[in-house]
Amino acid sequence: MAGVAGDATTAAPSGWQEGAAALPGAGYGDGEDRRREDRRRKDRDREDRARERRGRWHRWDTRWSPYAFVAPFFLFFAVFGLFPLLYTGWASLHRVELTSPDDMEWVGLHNFSRLLTDSFFWNALRNTVTIGLLSTVPQLLIALGVAHLLNHRLRGSTFFRVAVLTPYATSVAAATLVFVLLFGRDHGMINWGLGLAGLGAVDWQNGTWTSQLAVSTIVVWRWTGYNALIYLAAMRAVPDELYESAELDGASRLQQFRHVTLPSLRPTILFTCVVSTIGATQLFGEPLLFSGGAGATGGSDHQFQTLGLYLYEQGWVNLHLGRASAIAWAMFLILLIIGAVNRLITRRLRRSS
Amino acid sequence: MRTHSRTSRRLAGLVAVVALGAGPVAGCAEDPAEPSGSAAYDGGTSGGGGGGTTLTVGVFGAFGLKEAGLYDEYMKLNKDVVVRQTSIERNENYYPQLLTHLGSGSGLADIQAVEVNNIAEITATQADKLMDLGRTEGVRKDSFLPWKWSQATTPGGKTVGLGTDIGPQGICYRRDLFAKAGLPTDRTAVGKLWAGDWRKYLAAGKRYKARAPRGTVFVDSAAGVMAAITGGHEKRFYDADGKVVYKTNPAVRGAWDTAAEFARTGLTGRLQQFTPAWDQGFANATFATVSCPAWMLGYIQDKAGEAGRGKWDVAAAPRPSNWGGSFLTVPETGRNKAAAARLAAWLTAPEQQAKLFEKRGSFPSARAAYDLPAVSGARHAYFGNAPMGRIFADAAQGVPVQIVGPKDLVIAQNLADIGMLQVDQKGRSSRQGWDAAVKAIDNALDR
């Protein structure tokens, strides 16, 4: 901008000078011509220089603007992502309490080595994996089915699309509160239904599997629609010709789904798998609130305490920031491992296709 | 002040998130503030000029100061002061945040409430960041219960917190269910039924069970019984030297065994306190008794609703016992420290504590308040017009000077929510439950 403005101001007086000089000096022979020629050359030079300047600006612009545009993200990431990550790593090597966070005592890898023998940690890890599987697998399968249905021409399709997304828009706290009531032992609606069907009441919260199933239900309910919309978007990108030719070949809807939709969706499915796995590893709100606000223990037997909940219990109930940081980094490492495994699978799949 | 040691933290944060305002907010606004009790503080010192000071008070749960109209009254007395309150529903969330803010020295309210189970840790680790309120003008040490005063005082004599309420306990019971089960219904007779011994409370429970109305049990939870019994002992989880002794303390083991027997003989509703299921238990009248600190009366009224009016009553507990209570502290970093200290002193003065009791049922920690008619003559209309002032004052004066330790809350929580809950809800043996609790506490105390 600055360069352009400069050109305009320099161009105006030069044009005026030319005009002013031309009036008295009209038709006075060679000397005059030479001077005019001279002036023109100078003007051309000046224009060249301006163009060059503009070009330099342009190069600079194209080269650095993208960085300027993404800089806010990286700034925020550095402040709210990278710094906490590194600081957590630093804290995990210390004995440090929330009562005096500045008072850090170096303990090396002690916080990590003790996790290896910490039965509460392994219990939480196991719960995280089982709840993760119990929620991710049905969630993605149902989402695929829902997306497939939505992909057909439906009356009021926008309504249905918004409807499947509503659970995702609901707050975890509100949703979980409702589920706590539904899964109540004495006055819950689900047990009431079981009673009507002639089955006995289930103590959802106290059993290991029942409580994990209940927590998974909340997760499935919340995230299925979200994944369905991602699948739907991917399905829209599948060329119609593929379906047309499949139909010409006499493929049924189900066969079309298996042989056209699924293969085209493979990268999307992998993406949702990764995202859901990350979400499952960090599962926190649902199990925390599922105990009805009774704390971060995840049930009297820690039967649905996830890693996120154990981290919270160590850091914010027991106030051991160092130990909590070690759990946080352990979770981070677990995610890295999952990421590596996922990459391996992706690569193999790509090679096979 | 709803200070529930455990209450606060569980007072169902999620319930609050959703039902903001649906709960206990009702019915306080209409009372005009009477200037009677506030002679010690002539308000109009600075006249009603503009500008003025804004003081913030950070509390957890439905603390009651605001609901009882005390802020409004103070603002009327001090025209240049505006009092604002910020509240976090669960102490479990409130307390770590308070610690973080104290650590960074920012984000603090001018006055910060502290729950009794946290006060030992606060006094031991944060004293240098809090004002010495013992020296504030108008604060009289001898108007507080001595044990309440000493809980927030450092060995060096710095008093970092002023006591608000305490939680002397009675036994709240359903008169209608008692009648159906053939037990006495008059509150004096009911009190006599178990006077002096928690084992007699157990015996009454067995009598109740023999003729219990369908679908009801004697008591809500084994953990509630355990908390009530341990609340009557001088030494609970720590000894006077600050050593953790709960494992070997006969008082804790005795409470544990009695509570476990409630569970074993099927006298409990197998509920966990301050969860939605527990609230439903009040609403559906599924249990006949619950040991209730003074602050719980309002909670019961909220949850049991109009259907329970006149059916609930309150009798003396087998032995005097305390559960909960809070303190007000003033952080050093505040911009209006002096004004905040004055407000804290006013809020915890006997006259104001009496008003808080009258409106919210939070029992005063200021002994001087017990003789005020607002306390001594207090009756609770919902609880069959029970003379709650007398019942709780008697209980309060029998409560021993309790040793509080820095990790009281963590120990109490794990004993209740891991150990006793396993015994009560999962049918584990008393031994298994105890071992599970000890393992969890060892893990929690290990830094």
PDB file of N, CA and C in Angstrom, chain A residues 138-208:
ATOM      1  N   PRO A 138     -19.510 -48.680  18.605  1.00  0.00           N
ATOM      2  CA  PRO A 138     -20.921 -48.487  18.214  1.00  0.00           C
ATOM      3  C   PRO A 138     -21.189 -47.098  17.647  1.00  0.00           C
ATOM      4  N   GLN A 139     -20.499 -46.126  18.228  1.00  0.00           N
ATOM      5  CA  GLN A 139     -20.705 -44.738  17.795  1.00  0.00           C
ATOM      6  C   GLN A 139     -20.444 -44.577  16.298  1.00  0.00           C
ATOM      7  N   LEU A 140     -19.303 -45.105  15.829  1.00  0.00           N
ATOM      8  CA  LEU A 140     -18.947 -44.933  14.422  1.00  0.00           C
ATOM      9  C   LEU A 140     -19.838 -45.782  13.520  1.00  0.00           C
ATOM     10  N   LEU A 141     -20.188 -46.987  14.006  1.00  0.00           N
ATOM     11  CA  LEU A 141     -21.060 -47.840  13.186  1.00  0.00           C
ATOM     12  C   LEU A 141     -22.433 -47.185  13.009  1.00  0.00           C
ATOM     13  N   ILE A 142     -22.983 -46.724  14.135  1.00  0.00           N
ATOM     14  CA  ILE A 142     -24.294 -46.081  14.046  1.00  0.00           C
ATOM     15  C   ILE A 142     -24.208 -44.833  13.164  1.00  0.00           C
ATOM     16  N   ALA A 143     -23.112 -44.070  13.333  1.00  0.00           N
ATOM     17  CA  ALA A 143     -22.951 -42.844  12.555  1.00  0.00           C
ATOM     18  C   ALA A 143     -22.948 -43.154  11.058  1.00  0.00           C
ATOM     19  N   LEU A 144     -22.273 -44.239  10.676  1.00  0.00           N
ATOM     20  CA  LEU A 144     -22.244 -44.625   9.258  1.00  0.00           C
ATOM     21  C   LEU A 144     -23.651 -44.908   8.756  1.00  0.00           C
ATOM     22  N   GLY A 145     -24.376 -45.669   9.566  1.00  0.00           N
ATOM     23  CA  GLY A 145     -25.743 -46.011   9.175  1.00  0.00           C
ATOM     24  C   GLY A 145     -26.609 -44.775   9.041  1.00  0.00           C
ATOM     25  N   VAL A 146     -26.511 -43.891  10.033  1.00  0.00           N
ATOM     26  CA  VAL A 146     -27.324 -42.674  10.026  1.00  0.00           C
ATOM     27  C   VAL A 146     -26.979 -41.823   8.797  1.00  0.00           C
ATOM     28  N   ALA A 147     -25.669 -41.706   8.534  1.00  0.00           N
ATOM     29  CA  ALA A 147     -25.237 -40.896   7.394  1.00  0.00           C
ATOM     30  C   ALA A 147     -25.783 -41.489   6.092  1.00  0.00           C
ATOM     31  N   HIS A 148     -25.750 -42.822   6.002  1.00  0.00           N
ATOM     32  CA  HIS A 148     -26.249 -43.482   4.804  1.00  0.00           C
ATOM     33  C   HIS A 148     -27.729 -43.179   4.596  1.00  0.00           C
ATOM     34  N   LEU A 149     -28.486 -43.224   5.705  1.00  0.00           N
ATOM     35  CA  LEU A 149     -29.917 -42.912   5.602  1.00  0.00           C
ATOM     36  C   LEU A 149     -30.123 -41.455   5.191  1.00  0.00           C
ATOM     37  N   LEU A 150     -29.330 -40.558   5.798  1.00  0.00           N
ATOM     38  CA  LEU A 150     -29.501 -39.133   5.504  1.00  0.00           C
ATOM     39  C   LEU A 150     -29.084 -38.803   4.077  1.00  0.00           C
ATOM     40  N   ASN A 151     -28.264 -39.656   3.504  1.00  0.00           N
ATOM     41  CA  ASN A 151     -27.748 -39.393   2.166  1.00  0.00           C
ATOM     42  C   ASN A 151     -28.818 -39.598   1.105  1.00  0.00           C
ATOM     43  N   HIS A 152     -29.840 -40.356   1.474  1.00  0.00           N
ATOM     44  CA  HIS A 152     -30.940 -40.538   0.526  1.00  0.00           C
ATOM     45  C   HIS A 152     -31.798 -39.297   0.483  1.00  0.00           C
ATOM     46  N   ARG A 153     -32.567 -39.211  -0.560  1.00  0.00           N
ATOM     47  CA  ARG A 153     -33.447 -38.060  -0.649  1.00  0.00           C
ATOM     48  C   ARG A 153     -34.567 -38.241   0.360  1.00  0.00           C
ATOM     49  N   LEU A 154     -34.617 -37.346   1.339  1.00  0.00           N
ATOM     50  CA  LEU A 154     -35.614 -37.471   2.395  1.00  0.00           C
ATOM     51  C   LEU A 154     -36.456 -36.213   2.412  1.00  0.00           C
ATOM     52  N   ARG A 155     -37.682 -36.348   2.847  1.00  0.00           N
ATOM     53  CA  ARG A 155     -38.444 -35.138   3.063  1.00  0.00           C
ATOM     54  C   ARG A 155     -37.933 -34.507   4.367  1.00  0.00           C
ATOM     55  N   GLY A 156     -37.724 -33.220   4.351  1.00  0.00           N
ATOM     56  CA  GLY A 156     -37.229 -32.535   5.562  1.00  0.00           C
ATOM     57  C   GLY A 156     -35.846 -32.977   5.963  1.00  0.00           C
ATOM     58  N   SER A 157     -34.983 -33.154   4.962  1.00  0.00           N
ATOM     59  CA  SER A 157     -33.660 -33.680   5.290  1.00  0.00           C
ATOM     60  C   SER A 157     -32.868 -32.713   6.177  1.00  0.00           C
ATOM     61  N   THR A 158     -33.065 -31.418   5.961  1.00  0.00           N
ATOM     62  CA  THR A 158     -32.352 -30.441   6.799  1.00  0.00           C
ATOM     63  C   THR A 158     -32.727 -30.628   8.263  1.00  0.00           C
ATOM     64  N   PHE A 159     -34.026 -30.867   8.483  1.00  0.00           N
ATOM     65  CA  PHE A 159     -34.484 -31.074   9.853  1.00  0.00           C
ATOM     66  C   PHE A 159     -33.737 -32.244  10.496  1.00  0.00           C
ATOM     67  N   PHE A 160     -33.664 -33.348   9.748  1.00  0.00           N
ATOM     68  CA  PHE A 160     -33.005 -34.522  10.324  1.00  0.00           C
ATOM     69  C   PHE A 160     -31.520 -34.267  10.562  1.00  0.00           C
ATOM     70  N   ARG A 161     -30.923 -33.536   9.621  1.00  0.00           N
ATOM     71  CA  ARG A 161     -29.501 -33.258   9.790  1.00  0.00           C
ATOM     72  C   ARG A 161     -29.242 -32.417  11.022  1.00  0.00           C
ATOM     73  N   VAL A 162     -30.090 -31.436  11.244  1.00  0.00           N
ATOM     74  CA  VAL A 162     -29.935 -30.625  12.449  1.00  0.00           C
ATOM     75  C   VAL A 162     -30.219 -31.480  13.678  1.00  0.00           C
ATOM     76  N   ALA A 163     -31.233 -32.335  13.531  1.00  0.00           N
ATOM     77  CA  ALA A 163     -31.632 -33.150  14.685  1.00  0.00           C
ATOM     78  C   ALA A 163     -30.509 -34.059  15.151  1.00  0.00           C
ATOM     79  N   VAL A 164     -29.785 -34.677  14.209  1.00  0.00           N
ATOM     80  CA  VAL A 164     -28.733 -35.595  14.657  1.00  0.00           C
ATOM     81  C   VAL A 164     -27.590 -34.830  15.315  1.00  0.00           C
ATOM     82  N   LEU A 165     -27.507 -33.550  15.027  1.00  0.00           N
ATOM     83  CA  LEU A 165     -26.401 -32.781  15.609  1.00  0.00           C
ATOM     84  C   LEU A 165     -26.760 -32.204  16.983  1.00  0.00           C
ATOM     85  N   THR A 166     -28.066 -32.208  17.328  1.00  0.00           N
ATOM     86  CA  THR A 166     -28.443 -31.573  18.611  1.00  0.00           C
ATOM     87  C   THR A 166     -27.744 -32.182  19.824  1.00  0.00           C
ATOM     88  N   PRO A 167     -27.625 -33.506  19.925  1.00  0.00           N
ATOM     89  CA  PRO A 167     -26.944 -34.016  21.126  1.00  0.00           C
ATOM     90  C   PRO A 167     -25.549 -33.424  21.288  1.00  0.00           C
ATOM     91  N   TYR A 168     -24.868 -33.230  20.154  1.00  0.00           N
ATOM     92  CA  TYR A 168     -23.518 -32.686  20.205  1.00  0.00           C
ATOM     93  C   TYR A 168     -23.528 -31.264  20.754  1.00  0.00           C
ATOM     94  N   ALA A 169     -24.606 -30.547  20.459  1.00  0.00           N
ATOM     95  CA  ALA A 169     -24.680 -29.151  20.902  1.00  0.00           C
ATOM     96  C   ALA A 169     -25.095 -29.039  22.367  1.00  0.00           C
ATOM     97  N   THR A 170     -25.602 -30.149  22.926  1.00  0.00           N
ATOM     98  CA  THR A 170     -26.018 -30.114  24.328  1.00  0.00           C
ATOM     99  C   THR A 170     -24.784 -30.099  25.228  1.00  0.00           C
ATOM    100  N   SER A 171     -24.885 -29.430  26.367  1.00  0.00           N
ATOM    101  CA  SER A 171     -23.735 -29.426  27.271  1.00  0.00           C
ATOM    102  C   SER A 171     -23.589 -30.790  27.935  1.00  0.00           C
ATOM    103  N   VAL A 172     -22.337 -31.188  28.180  1.00  0.00           N
ATOM    104  CA  VAL A 172     -22.082 -32.488  28.794  1.00  0.00           C
ATOM    105  C   VAL A 172     -22.793 -32.577  30.134  1.00  0.00           C
ATOM    106  N   ALA A 173     -22.729 -31.485  30.884  1.00  0.00           N
ATOM    107  CA  ALA A 173     -23.290 -31.508  32.227  1.00  0.00           C
ATOM    108  C   ALA A 173     -24.785 -31.780  32.192  1.00  0.00           C
ATOM    109  N   ALA A 174     -25.474 -31.056  31.315  1.00  0.00           N
ATOM    110  CA  ALA A 174     -26.922 -31.221  31.249  1.00  0.00           C
ATOM    111  C   ALA A 174     -27.277 -32.633  30.798  1.00  0.00           C
ATOM    112  N   ALA A 175     -26.588 -33.088  29.737  1.00  0.00           N
ATOM    113  CA  ALA A 175     -26.887 -34.411  29.209  1.00  0.00           C
ATOM    114  C   ALA A 175     -26.625 -35.478  30.261  1.00  0.00           C
ATOM    115  N   THR A 176     -25.482 -35.360  30.936  1.00  0.00           N
ATOM    116  CA  THR A 176     -25.127 -36.404  31.894  1.00  0.00           C
ATOM    117  C   THR A 176     -26.096 -36.429  33.061  1.00  0.00           C
ATOM    118  N   LEU A 177     -26.544 -35.250  33.480  1.00  0.00           N
ATOM    119  CA  LEU A 177     -27.502 -35.204  34.580  1.00  0.00           C
ATOM    120  C   LEU A 177     -28.751 -36.009  34.223  1.00  0.00           C
ATOM    121  N   VAL A 178     -29.215 -35.811  32.994  1.00  0.00           N
ATOM    122  CA  VAL A 178     -30.403 -36.538  32.570  1.00  0.00           C
ATOM    123  C   VAL A 178     -30.125 -38.041  32.566  1.00  0.00           C
ATOM    124  N   PHE A 179     -28.940 -38.420  32.067  1.00  0.00           N
ATOM    125  CA  PHE A 179     -28.619 -39.838  32.024  1.00  0.00           C
ATOM    126  C   PHE A 179     -28.484 -40.435  33.428  1.00  0.00           C
ATOM    127  N   VAL A 180     -27.955 -39.638  34.370  1.00  0.00           N
ATOM    128  CA  VAL A 180     -27.852 -40.122  35.747  1.00  0.00           C
ATOM    129  C   VAL A 180     -29.241 -40.473  36.265  1.00  0.00           C
ATOM    130  N   LEU A 181     -30.207 -39.630  35.952  1.00  0.00           N
ATOM    131  CA  LEU A 181     -31.570 -39.894  36.397  1.00  0.00           C
ATOM    132  C   LEU A 181     -32.144 -41.117  35.681  1.00  0.00           C
ATOM    133  N   LEU A 182     -31.858 -41.209  34.366  1.00  0.00           N
ATOM    134  CA  LEU A 182     -32.366 -42.359  33.602  1.00  0.00           C
ATOM    135  C   LEU A 182     -31.813 -43.672  34.153  1.00  0.00           C
ATOM    136  N   PHE A 183     -30.512 -43.636  34.501  1.00  0.00           N
ATOM    137  CA  PHE A 183     -29.852 -44.854  34.953  1.00  0.00           C
ATOM    138  C   PHE A 183     -29.955 -45.048  36.469  1.00  0.00           C
ATOM    139  N   GLY A 184     -30.785 -44.272  37.133  1.00  0.00           N
ATOM    140  CA  GLY A 184     -30.922 -44.384  38.588  1.00  0.00           C
ATOM    141  C   GLY A 184     -31.329 -45.788  39.007  1.00  0.00           C
ATOM    142  N   ARG A 185     -30.837 -46.190  40.189  1.00  0.00           N
ATOM    143  CA  ARG A 185     -31.109 -47.550  40.648  1.00  0.00           C
ATOM    144  C   ARG A 185     -32.545 -47.684  41.150  1.00  0.00           C
ATOM    145  N   ASP A 186     -32.977 -46.716  41.969  1.00  0.00           N
ATOM    146  CA  ASP A 186     -34.277 -46.862  42.622  1.00  0.00           C
ATOM    147  C   ASP A 186     -35.419 -46.246  41.820  1.00  0.00           C
ATOM    148  N   HIS A 187     -35.153 -45.092  41.225  1.00  0.00           N
ATOM    149  CA  HIS A 187     -36.249 -44.389  40.559  1.00  0.00           C
ATOM    150  C   HIS A 187     -35.913 -44.070  39.100  1.00  0.00           C
ATOM    151  N   GLY A 188     -34.961 -44.782  38.518  1.00  0.00           N
ATOM    152  CA  GLY A 188     -34.558 -44.497  37.140  1.00  0.00           C
ATOM    153  C   GLY A 188     -35.542 -45.052  36.131  1.00  0.00           C
ATOM    154  N   MET A 189     -35.610 -44.357  34.986  1.00  0.00           N
ATOM    155  CA  MET A 189     -36.576 -44.758  33.977  1.00  0.00           C
ATOM    156  C   MET A 189     -36.199 -46.080  33.326  1.00  0.00           C
ATOM    157  N   ILE A 190     -34.904 -46.319  33.158  1.00  0.00           N
ATOM    158  CA  ILE A 190     -34.480 -47.550  32.493  1.00  0.00           C
ATOM    159  C   ILE A 190     -34.843 -48.763  33.346  1.00  0.00           C
ATOM    160  N   ASN A 191     -34.581 -48.655  34.646  1.00  0.00           N
ATOM    161  CA  ASN A 191     -34.958 -49.764  35.519  1.00  0.00           C
ATOM    162  C   ASN A 191     -36.474 -49.936  35.586  1.00  0.00           C
ATOM    163  N   TRP A 192     -37.171 -48.844  35.474  1.00  0.00           N
ATOM    164  CA  TRP A 192     -38.640 -48.895  35.458  1.00  0.00           C
ATOM    165  C   TRP A 192     -39.099 -49.681  34.225  1.00  0.00           C
ATOM    166  N   GLY A 193     -38.434 -49.359  33.087  1.00  0.00           N
ATOM    167  CA  GLY A 193     -38.754 -50.084  31.861  1.00  0.00           C
ATOM    168  C   GLY A 193     -38.423 -51.566  31.984  1.00  0.00           C
ATOM    169  N   LEU A 194     -37.263 -51.843  32.578  1.00  0.00           N
ATOM    170  CA  LEU A 194     -36.880 -53.240  32.782  1.00  0.00           C
ATOM    171  C   LEU A 194     -37.911 -53.945  33.655  1.00  0.00           C
ATOM    172  N   GLY A 195     -38.400 -53.226  34.655  1.00  0.00           N
ATOM    173  CA  GLY A 195     -39.401 -53.801  35.540  1.00  0.00           C
ATOM    174  C   GLY A 195     -40.678 -54.126  34.784  1.00  0.00           C
ATOM    175  N   LEU A 196     -41.086 -53.220  33.894  1.00  0.00           N
ATOM    176  CA  LEU A 196     -42.285 -53.457  33.086  1.00  0.00           C
ATOM    177  C   LEU A 196     -42.110 -54.702  32.227  1.00  0.00           C
ATOM    178  N   ALA A 197     -40.864 -54.880  31.747  1.00  0.00           N
ATOM    179  CA  ALA A 197     -40.598 -56.028  30.889  1.00  0.00           C
ATOM    180  C   ALA A 197     -40.402 -57.299  31.704  1.00  0.00           C
ATOM    181  N   GLY A 198     -40.589 -57.181  33.021  1.00  0.00           N
ATOM    182  CA  GLY A 198     -40.469 -58.353  33.865  1.00  0.00           C
ATOM    183  C   GLY A 198     -39.047 -58.715  34.230  1.00  0.00           C
ATOM    184  N   LEU A 199     -38.127 -57.777  34.004  1.00  0.00           N
ATOM    185  CA  LEU A 199     -36.732 -58.041  34.354  1.00  0.00           C
ATOM    186  C   LEU A 199     -36.390 -57.312  35.656  1.00  0.00           C
ATOM    187  N   GLY A 200     -35.356 -57.777  36.309  1.00  0.00           N
ATOM    188  CA  GLY A 200     -34.965 -57.161  37.574  1.00  0.00           C
ATOM    189  C   GLY A 200     -34.276 -55.833  37.347  1.00  0.00           C
ATOM    190  N   ALA A 201     -34.265 -54.994  38.400  1.00  0.00           N
ATOM    191  CA  ALA A 201     -33.577 -53.707  38.323  1.00  0.00           C
ATOM    192  C   ALA A 201     -32.063 -53.932  38.314  1.00  0.00           C
ATOM    193  N   VAL A 202     -31.364 -53.059  37.619  1.00  0.00           N
ATOM    194  CA  VAL A 202     -29.909 -53.145  37.536  1.00  0.00           C
ATOM    195  C   VAL A 202     -29.301 -51.978  38.313  1.00  0.00           C
ATOM    196  N   ASP A 203     -28.296 -52.276  39.123  1.00  0.00           N
ATOM    197  CA  ASP A 203     -27.587 -51.202  39.820  1.00  0.00           C
ATOM    198  C   ASP A 203     -26.516 -50.666  38.878  1.00  0.00           C
ATOM    199  N   TRP A 204     -26.942 -49.791  37.980  1.00  0.00           N
ATOM    200  CA  TRP A 204     -26.076 -49.359  36.881  1.00  0.00           C
ATOM    201  C   TRP A 204     -24.750 -48.806  37.363  1.00  0.00           C
ATOM    202  N   GLN A 205     -24.825 -47.985  38.424  1.00  0.00           N
ATOM    203  CA  GLN A 205     -23.621 -47.280  38.808  1.00  0.00           C
ATOM    204  C   GLN A 205     -22.601 -48.150  39.516  1.00  0.00           C
ATOM    205  N   ASN A 206     -23.044 -49.219  40.155  1.00  0.00           N
ATOM    206  CA  ASN A 206     -22.127 -49.975  40.988  1.00  0.00           C
ATOM    207  C   ASN A 206     -21.415 -51.108  40.280  1.00  0.00           C
ATOM    208  N   GLY A 207     -22.027 -51.638  39.229  1.00  0.00           N
ATOM    209  CA  GLY A 207     -21.366 -52.722  38.518  1.00  0.00           C
ATOM    210  C   GLY A 207     -20.263 -52.171  37.637  1.00  0.00           C
ATOM    211  N   THR A 208     -19.235 -52.985  37.386  1.00  0.00           N
ATOM    212  CA  THR A 208     -18.146 -52.516  36.538  1.00  0.00           C
ATOM    213  C   THR A 208     -18.628 -52.347  35.104  1.00  0.00           C
TER     214      THR A 208
END
